[in-house]
Amino acid sequence: MYSGAQISLYPMADNFVQIILGSLSALDPYRPRFRIETDDLSTLIVGAPQDLFPAMRDLHVAASRNSVHCVLHATISRGCPGEQPSSAICTPIAGGRGHGSTAPIPARVEEALANVASAPELGQVVAAQFSLYPLGGGGSGHHHMDEIYGCIDFLKRSGCFGRAKNFCTTLRGDAGLVFATLAEAFLRFGSPDGHLAIDLTVSANSPSKVDA
């Protein structure tokens, strides 16, 4: 099943070019396993679903060093019917989680919570807002609203839940926990045979006031 992300990085600094170019080395460990394409709007990364969020995490943390206000925006997708049916580099890592699950939602919530409990602590606080879109596959018993409500239940217990906003949910905490939580939302919810997409914005070191 095809899985990947279109990502854009926005450092709020005069030397944004140097920051972006300097942070790209954070993707080096993933390059042998990814297909990466860059144009003037975004960078496409295609690879195993378990690798997508760690790669985005490392890129964003690298660009946010030295208290730089930096925003990452990404559209993440798996199972898009408009893409090639499969790609070897998108094969789930052996022994890891794949795309969605046929397990009952409560069991998936508990599995996701167990995984985020071991998330690395990176020392960079981030805020994120995202929307989860299960786009098909309901015929196999996965109703899209059940999947969304199950994901929300997981998020509220993840340790980094911020609040519900119109059209999205916010997360706040160490980058390790936030990106691990996002990864579990992507890997655990939605039909394993359907299309699932996430719209994501992550910010670090923002000068804006945080709502209580």
XYZ file of N, CA and C in Angstrom:
636
model
N 0.847 -1.196 0.000
C 0.000 0.000 0.000
C 0.882 1.246 0.000
N 0.591 2.175 -0.887
C 1.392 3.384 -1.051
C 1.251 4.283 0.174
N 2.371 4.720 0.742
C 2.335 5.620 1.895
C 3.425 6.668 1.750
N 3.075 7.907 2.101
C 4.047 8.980 1.978
C 3.503 10.281 2.514
N 4.304 11.337 2.379
C 3.918 12.652 2.891
C 4.500 13.742 2.011
N 3.730 14.801 1.831
C 4.223 16.040 1.239
C 4.485 16.993 2.398
N 5.729 17.436 2.562
C 6.082 18.256 3.716
C 6.706 19.576 3.277
N 6.405 20.618 4.036
C 7.003 21.936 3.827
C 7.469 22.465 5.173
N 8.627 23.109 5.182
C 9.254 23.600 6.404
C 9.363 25.117 6.325
N 8.951 25.802 7.395
C 8.933 27.262 7.396
C 9.637 27.809 8.644
N 10.950 28.018 8.597
C 11.634 28.680 9.712
C 11.386 30.188 9.652
N 10.992 30.773 10.780
C 10.713 32.210 10.834
C 11.991 32.950 11.227
N 12.920 33.044 10.285
C 14.208 33.671 10.560
C 14.782 34.213 9.259
N 15.626 35.239 9.378
C 16.230 35.827 8.187
C 17.083 34.814 7.428
N 17.721 33.926 8.150
C 18.596 32.929 7.516
C 17.854 31.621 7.263
N 16.600 31.735 6.820
C 15.763 30.544 6.650
C 16.353 29.560 5.644
N 17.041 30.064 4.623
C 17.620 29.156 3.633
C 18.659 28.254 4.289
N 19.549 28.858 5.080
C 20.573 28.064 5.758
C 19.955 27.076 6.741
N 18.892 27.504 7.427
C 18.242 26.611 8.394
C 17.636 25.407 7.683
N 16.931 25.657 6.588
C 16.304 24.556 5.851
C 17.361 23.607 5.304
N 18.369 24.157 4.635
C 19.401 23.304 4.046
C 20.184 22.553 5.120
N 20.433 23.220 6.243
C 21.173 22.570 7.317
C 20.402 21.456 7.988
N 19.080 21.583 8.009
C 18.266 20.565 8.683
C 18.064 19.315 7.835
N 18.323 19.413 6.538
C 18.062 18.271 5.657
C 18.921 17.058 5.987
N 20.052 17.284 6.654
C 20.893 16.144 7.030
C 20.174 15.223 8.013
N 19.133 15.741 8.682
C 18.365 14.892 9.597
C 17.655 13.763 8.859
N 17.470 13.922 7.552
C 16.821 12.873 6.760
C 17.805 11.817 6.262
N 19.105 12.048 6.451
C 20.106 11.129 5.897
C 19.910 9.676 6.323
N 19.591 9.401 7.598
C 19.416 7.988 7.974
C 18.259 7.300 7.252
N 17.319 8.090 6.748
C 16.135 7.520 6.103
C 16.275 7.412 4.585
N 17.236 8.114 4.012
C 17.328 8.201 2.550
C 17.432 6.843 1.855
N 18.174 5.875 2.403
C 18.230 4.577 1.714
C 16.875 3.876 1.628
N 15.941 4.268 2.511
C 14.638 3.597 2.551
C 13.514 4.454 1.972
N 13.825 5.684 1.573
C 12.805 6.602 1.070
C 13.021 6.910 -0.409
N 11.937 7.284 -1.054
C 12.033 8.038 -2.307
C 11.721 9.478 -1.948
N 12.627 10.389 -2.278
C 12.493 11.794 -1.894
C 12.541 12.658 -3.148
N 11.540 13.530 -3.298
C 11.482 14.456 -4.424
C 11.138 15.840 -3.892
N 11.846 16.855 -4.371
C 11.635 18.221 -3.900
C 11.342 19.145 -5.070
N 10.360 20.032 -4.881
C 10.126 21.100 -5.847
C 9.998 22.410 -5.081
N 9.448 23.447 -5.720
C 9.407 24.760 -5.081
C 8.277 24.905 -4.066
N 7.462 23.871 -3.888
C 6.356 23.935 -2.937
C 6.538 23.012 -1.740
N 7.067 21.825 -1.977
C 7.155 20.855 -0.888
C 8.144 19.759 -1.236
N 8.387 18.909 -0.256
C 9.218 17.723 -0.449
C 8.359 16.489 -0.218
N 8.407 15.574 -1.163
C 7.690 14.310 -1.051
C 8.618 13.265 -0.455
N 8.140 12.575 0.583
C 8.846 11.401 1.085
C 7.901 10.212 0.973
N 8.384 9.152 0.365
C 7.610 7.926 0.200
C 8.399 6.796 0.828
N 7.746 6.042 1.704
C 8.447 4.948 2.357
C 7.543 4.187 3.297
N 8.149 3.334 4.103
C 7.389 2.521 5.052
C 6.619 3.421 6.011
N 5.380 3.079 6.331
C 4.561 3.964 7.166
C 5.174 4.248 8.533
N 5.914 3.293 9.097
C 6.508 3.518 10.416
C 7.627 4.548 10.397
N 8.206 4.802 9.223
C 9.332 5.730 9.127
C 8.913 7.180 8.904
N 7.696 7.410 8.464
C 7.308 8.747 8.029
C 7.360 9.766 9.161
N 6.771 9.440 10.299
C 6.702 10.422 11.383
C 8.040 10.610 12.098
N 8.839 9.559 12.327
C 10.185 9.813 12.855
C 11.018 10.715 11.949
N 10.889 10.554 10.637
C 11.642 11.405 9.714
C 11.185 12.856 9.808
N 9.879 13.079 9.836
C 9.368 14.448 9.969
C 9.760 15.050 11.315
N 9.723 14.243 12.352
C 10.136 14.700 13.685
C 11.581 15.175 13.679
N 12.464 14.348 13.135
C 13.882 14.688 13.153
C 14.166 15.932 12.314
N 13.472 16.069 11.192
C 13.642 17.250 10.348
C 13.190 18.510 11.077
N 12.021 18.448 11.706
C 11.484 19.626 12.381
C 12.317 20.006 13.599
N 12.737 19.031 14.374
C 13.564 19.321 15.549
C 14.894 19.936 15.124
N 15.478 19.432 14.047
C 16.747 19.984 13.566
C 16.586 21.444 13.148
N 15.467 21.768 12.516
C 15.244 23.139 12.057
C 14.856 24.078 13.196
N 14.434 23.524 14.330
C 13.957 24.343 15.452
C 15.036 24.602 16.493
N 16.250 24.169 16.213
C 17.343 24.392 17.164
C 17.548 25.888 17.412
N 18.166 26.201 18.516
C 18.523 27.586 18.855
C 17.296 28.486 18.955
N 16.181 27.910 19.392
C 14.949 28.660 19.663
C 14.341 29.306 18.425
N 14.641 28.781 17.250
C 14.045 29.305 16.019
C 12.572 28.898 15.959
N 11.708 29.878 15.699
C 10.299 29.559 15.480
C 10.185 28.887 14.119
N 9.723 27.641 14.124
C 9.684 26.868 12.888
C 8.378 26.090 12.800
N 7.780 26.117 11.627
C 6.520 25.414 11.373
C 6.742 24.368 10.287
N 6.214 23.193 10.520
C 6.184 22.137 9.512
C 4.732 21.877 9.148
N 4.458 21.862 7.860
C 3.125 21.470 7.399
C 3.260 20.235 6.530
N 2.353 19.283 6.723
C 2.440 18.033 5.970
C 1.056 17.493 5.649
N 0.966 16.872 4.492
C -0.181 16.046 4.127
C 0.333 14.623 4.026
N -0.190 13.750 4.883
C 0.290 12.370 4.962
C -0.822 11.448 4.484
N -0.454 10.446 3.700
C -1.471 9.592 3.090
C -0.997 8.151 3.017
N -1.944 7.246 3.152
C -1.697 5.836 2.850
C -2.908 5.282 2.112
N -2.652 4.432 1.137
C -3.728 3.774 0.417
C -4.463 4.644 -0.574
N -3.843 5.736 -1.033
C -4.530 6.608 -1.988
C -4.799 5.849 -3.283
N -6.056 5.796 -3.742
C -6.360 5.036 -4.962
C -5.804 5.674 -6.223
N -5.385 6.933 -6.133
C -4.823 7.596 -7.300
C -3.347 7.346 -7.496
N -2.708 6.659 -6.535
C -1.283 6.369 -6.634
C -1.077 4.936 -7.103
N 0.188 4.596 -7.370
C 0.490 3.228 -7.777
C 0.036 2.273 -6.682
N -0.442 1.086 -7.039
C -1.027 0.184 -6.041
C -0.084 -0.177 -4.909
N 1.182 -0.344 -5.199
C 2.109 -0.737 -4.145
C 3.519 -0.349 -4.553
N 4.389 -0.291 -3.571
C 5.788 0.013 -3.816
C 6.602 -0.711 -2.762
N 7.708 -1.298 -3.166
C 8.505 -2.085 -2.222
C 8.951 -1.249 -1.032
N 9.272 0.034 -1.252
C 9.754 0.855 -0.146
C 8.645 1.224 0.824
N 7.387 0.982 0.443
C 6.264 1.264 1.340
C 5.893 0.059 2.199
N 6.583 -1.052 2.023
C 6.278 -2.249 2.800
C 6.533 -1.988 4.280
N 5.559 -2.282 5.152
C 5.790 -2.082 6.585
C 7.041 -2.810 7.056
N 7.771 -2.183 7.975
C 8.995 -2.762 8.505
C 8.676 -4.073 9.208
N 9.504 -5.080 8.998
C 9.262 -6.400 9.578
C 9.082 -6.301 11.085
N 8.018 -6.920 11.574
C 7.748 -6.913 13.003
C 7.039 -5.671 13.485
N 6.804 -4.709 12.586
C 6.168 -3.466 12.989
C 4.701 -3.440 12.637
N 4.081 -2.287 12.906
C 2.681 -2.133 12.569
C 2.552 -1.758 11.108
N 1.475 -2.155 10.506
C 1.254 -1.838 9.110
C 0.253 -0.725 8.937
N -0.747 -0.957 8.108
C -1.726 0.064 7.797
C -3.044 -0.298 8.468
N -3.454 0.459 9.468
C -4.714 0.169 10.120
C -4.660 -1.182 10.817
N -5.825 -1.714 11.151
C -5.867 -2.988 11.857
C -7.277 -3.529 11.809
N -7.381 -4.851 11.877
C -8.695 -5.476 11.970
C -9.089 -5.717 13.423
N -8.222 -5.371 14.366
C -8.536 -5.549 15.786
C -9.630 -4.574 16.200
N -10.393 -4.896 17.245
C -11.402 -3.950 17.738
C -10.757 -2.628 18.147
N -11.509 -1.555 18.033
C -10.962 -0.229 18.328
C -10.409 -0.135 19.751
N -11.098 -0.627 20.789
C -10.513 -0.523 22.138
C -9.145 -1.190 22.250
N -8.962 -2.313 21.566
C -7.660 -2.986 21.599
C -6.601 -2.145 20.906
N -6.978 -1.496 19.808
C -6.023 -0.642 19.098
C -5.643 0.577 19.929
N -6.607 1.115 20.663
C -6.313 2.251 21.541
C -5.277 1.848 22.587
N -5.458 0.690 23.193
C -4.517 0.241 24.220
C -3.133 -0.025 23.629
N -3.086 -0.594 22.431
C -1.798 -0.830 21.776
C -1.092 0.492 21.489
N -1.851 1.472 21.030
C -1.268 2.781 20.734
C -0.732 3.436 22.002
N -1.484 3.348 23.093
C -1.036 3.929 24.360
C 0.243 3.258 24.852
N 0.334 1.948 24.682
C 1.543 1.233 25.099
C 2.751 1.695 24.297
N 2.551 1.985 23.021
C 3.669 2.412 22.180
C 4.129 3.829 22.504
N 3.200 4.746 22.748
C 3.629 6.118 23.032
C 4.267 6.231 24.413
N 4.012 5.263 25.276
C 4.619 5.296 26.609
C 6.139 5.195 26.544
N 6.661 4.643 25.449
C 8.114 4.505 25.300
C 8.694 5.513 24.309
N 7.960 6.583 24.030
C 8.450 7.595 23.090
C 9.710 8.263 23.641
N 10.677 8.566 22.787
C 11.898 9.232 23.261
C 11.614 10.666 23.678
N 12.370 11.159 24.649
C 12.264 12.562 25.049
C 13.389 13.334 24.376
N 13.023 14.345 23.580
C 13.998 15.045 22.747
C 14.338 16.435 23.252
N 13.605 16.937 24.234
C 13.918 18.240 24.792
C 13.435 19.419 23.972
N 12.602 19.170 22.982
C 12.029 20.251 22.171
C 10.512 20.206 22.300
N 9.933 21.243 22.885
C 8.481 21.314 23.019
C 7.880 21.781 21.698
N 6.820 21.122 21.281
C 6.125 21.500 20.050
C 4.626 21.532 20.310
N 3.933 22.239 19.442
C 2.474 22.218 19.408
C 2.061 21.748 18.025
N 1.002 20.969 17.968
C 0.546 20.437 16.684
C -0.966 20.502 16.610
N -1.459 20.665 15.404
C -2.884 20.468 15.172
C -3.025 19.616 13.921
N -3.984 18.682 13.979
C -4.140 17.794 12.831
C -5.574 17.319 12.717
N -5.890 16.878 11.514
C -7.190 16.289 11.219
C -6.960 14.936 10.566
N -7.747 13.956 10.986
C -7.657 12.585 10.479
C -8.831 12.335 9.545
N -8.539 11.838 8.350
C -9.579 11.615 7.348
C -9.557 10.166 6.861
N -10.377 9.286 7.440
C -10.535 7.941 6.874
C -11.413 8.043 5.623
N -10.846 7.709 4.471
C -11.515 7.977 3.191
C -11.857 6.690 2.454
N -12.591 5.825 3.079
C -12.996 4.612 2.382
C -12.611 3.371 3.147
N -13.090 2.239 2.646
C -12.813 0.969 3.295
C -13.841 0.600 4.341
N -14.915 1.400 4.448
C -15.928 1.122 5.457
C -16.667 -0.175 5.241
N -16.602 -0.694 4.013
C -17.293 -1.940 3.727
C -16.752 -3.119 4.502
N -15.527 -3.005 5.032
C -14.938 -4.099 5.803
C -15.264 -3.973 7.287
N -16.261 -3.148 7.624
C -16.673 -3.016 9.011
C -16.070 -1.827 9.718
N -15.346 -0.968 9.000
C -14.710 0.196 9.600
C -15.515 1.438 9.223
N -16.403 1.873 10.110
C -17.145 3.102 9.863
C -16.247 4.285 10.188
N -16.226 5.272 9.308
C -15.233 6.337 9.455
C -15.384 7.100 10.767
N -16.614 7.320 11.242
C -16.773 8.061 12.491
C -16.350 7.222 13.696
N -16.555 5.915 13.636
C -16.068 5.054 14.717
C -14.548 5.141 14.816
N -13.889 5.160 13.656
C -12.429 5.259 13.643
C -11.971 6.607 14.209
N -12.655 7.672 13.841
C -12.294 9.002 14.341
C -12.511 9.088 15.846
N -13.647 8.600 16.333
C -13.907 8.645 17.775
C -12.912 7.780 18.542
N -12.535 6.641 17.967
C -11.525 5.811 18.611
C -10.192 6.523 18.698
N -9.836 7.225 17.635
C -8.588 7.983 17.636
C -8.636 9.104 18.672
N -9.769 9.782 18.775
C -9.903 10.856 19.762
C -9.748 10.307 21.180
N -10.335 9.145 21.432
C -10.177 8.510 22.746
C -8.698 8.281 23.044
N -7.970 7.770 22.065
C -6.532 7.560 22.232
C -5.808 8.880 22.496
N -6.123 9.905 21.719
C -5.441 11.191 21.863
C -5.640 11.777 23.257
N -6.845 11.664 23.785
C -7.132 12.239 25.097
C -6.348 11.548 26.208
N -5.903 10.334 25.957
C -5.166 9.570 26.963
C -3.675 9.477 26.650
N -3.238 10.162 25.605
C -1.870 9.998 25.112
C -0.816 10.693 25.961
N -1.232 11.676 26.753
C -0.273 12.446 27.531
C 0.130 13.751 26.888
N -0.344 14.006 25.661
C -0.007 15.274 25.006
C -1.233 15.932 24.378
N -2.421 15.482 24.771
C -3.648 16.079 24.232
C -3.732 17.541 24.646
N -4.034 18.398 23.670
C -4.214 19.813 23.953
C -5.682 20.131 24.140
N -6.386 20.267 23.040
C -7.819 20.518 23.096
C -8.417 20.267 21.725
N -9.723 20.153 21.709
C -10.438 20.067 20.441
C -10.639 21.469 19.897
N -10.424 21.636 18.611
C -10.693 22.892 17.923
C -11.645 22.598 16.772
N -12.184 23.644 16.188
C -13.003 23.432 15.004
C -12.183 22.723 13.933
N -12.662 21.584 13.504
C -12.107 20.827 12.379
C -10.790 20.115 12.681
N -10.274 20.202 13.910
C -8.982 19.566 14.192
C -8.801 19.365 15.691
N -7.721 18.687 16.041
C -7.344 18.431 17.432
C -5.918 18.916 17.641
N -5.651 19.505 18.800
C -4.303 19.977 19.088
C -3.596 19.038 20.060
N -2.288 18.959 19.890
C -1.401 18.215 20.776
C -0.304 19.167 21.228
N 0.237 18.921 22.417
C 1.295 19.788 22.922
C 2.185 18.985 23.861
N 3.506 19.119 23.668
C 4.432 18.414 24.547
C 5.773 18.226 23.871
N 6.576 17.332 24.430
C 7.872 17.042 23.837
C 7.682 16.464 22.435
N 8.570 16.839 21.524
C 8.442 16.392 20.137
C 8.427 14.874 20.019
N 9.172 14.197 20.887
C 9.183 12.742 20.834
C 7.805 12.155 21.056
N 7.108 12.643 22.083
C 5.775 12.133 22.392
C 4.749 12.576 21.358
N 4.815 13.829 20.930
C 3.823 14.332 19.974
C 3.903 13.573 18.653
N 5.105 13.402 18.111
C 5.215 12.704 16.831
C 4.917 11.214 16.970
N 5.234 10.622 18.127
C 4.863 9.224 18.351
C 3.345 9.073 18.386
N 2.666 10.044 18.991
C 1.204 10.024 19.045
C 0.610 10.173 17.650
N 1.163 11.076 16.867
C 0.699 11.245 15.490
C 0.909 9.964 14.679
N 2.046 9.318 14.883
C 2.326 8.078 14.159
C 1.308 7.002 14.502
N 0.966 6.888 15.777
C -0.015 5.876 16.173
C -1.388 6.176 15.583
N -1.751 7.452 15.520
C -3.024 7.815 14.890
C -3.040 7.370 13.431
N -1.918 7.525 12.757
C -1.807 7.158 11.344
C -1.802 5.645 11.151
N -1.132 4.932 12.044
C -0.940 3.496 11.873
C -2.089 2.653 12.411
N -2.806 3.160 13.405
C -3.769 2.326 14.126
C -5.214 2.508 13.693
N -5.527 3.626 13.061
C -6.935 3.934 12.815
C -7.209 4.054 11.322
N -8.467 3.837 10.957
C -8.840 3.754 9.556
C -8.783 2.315 9.081
N -9.528 2.028 8.037
C -9.548 0.676 7.497
C -8.173 0.283 6.966
N -7.717 -0.950 7.227
C -6.424 -1.382 6.691
C -6.410 -1.456 5.172
N -7.589 -1.509 4.562
C -7.681 -1.585 3.104
C -8.110 -0.269 2.472
N -8.352 0.746 3.294
C -8.880 2.000 2.775
C -7.830 3.091 2.687
N -8.267 4.225 2.193
C -7.412 5.402 2.082
C -7.561 6.222 3.358
N -6.438 6.635 3.938
C -6.446 7.486 5.117
C -5.486 8.646 4.888
N -5.908 9.855 5.267
C -5.059 11.036 5.111
C -5.059 11.848 6.398
N -3.955 12.530 6.635
C -3.818 13.442 7.770
C -3.335 14.787 7.253
N -3.972 15.848 7.721
C -3.484 17.208 7.486
C -2.861 17.678 8.793
N -1.593 18.081 8.750
C -0.821 18.306 9.975
C -0.055 19.620 9.922
N -0.099 20.360 11.031
C 0.753 21.525 11.234
C 1.426 21.383 12.593
N 2.751 21.540 12.618
C 3.517 21.463 13.866
C 4.340 22.738 14.000
N 4.330 23.317 15.197
C 5.060 24.557 15.447
C 5.937 24.408 16.679
N 7.128 24.990 16.605
C 8.032 25.033 17.755
C 8.472 26.471 17.991
N 8.615 26.828 19.252
C 9.163 28.132 19.653
C 8.324 29.312 19.165
N 7.022 29.133 19.109
C 6.158 30.222 18.656
C 6.081 31.323 19.711
N 6.135 32.590 19.289
C 5.979 33.690 20.244
C 4.522 33.969 20.588
N 3.600 33.300 19.906
C 2.174 33.562 20.134
C 1.732 33.045 21.491
N 0.755 33.714 22.055
C 0.208 33.302 23.341
C -0.487 31.958 23.200
N -0.297 31.104 24.198
C -0.951 29.805 24.226
C -2.256 29.939 24.986
N -3.359 29.524 24.362
C -4.651 29.571 25.039
C -4.683 28.568 26.173
N -5.316 28.942 27.247
C -5.431 28.036 28.393
C -6.367 26.894 28.060
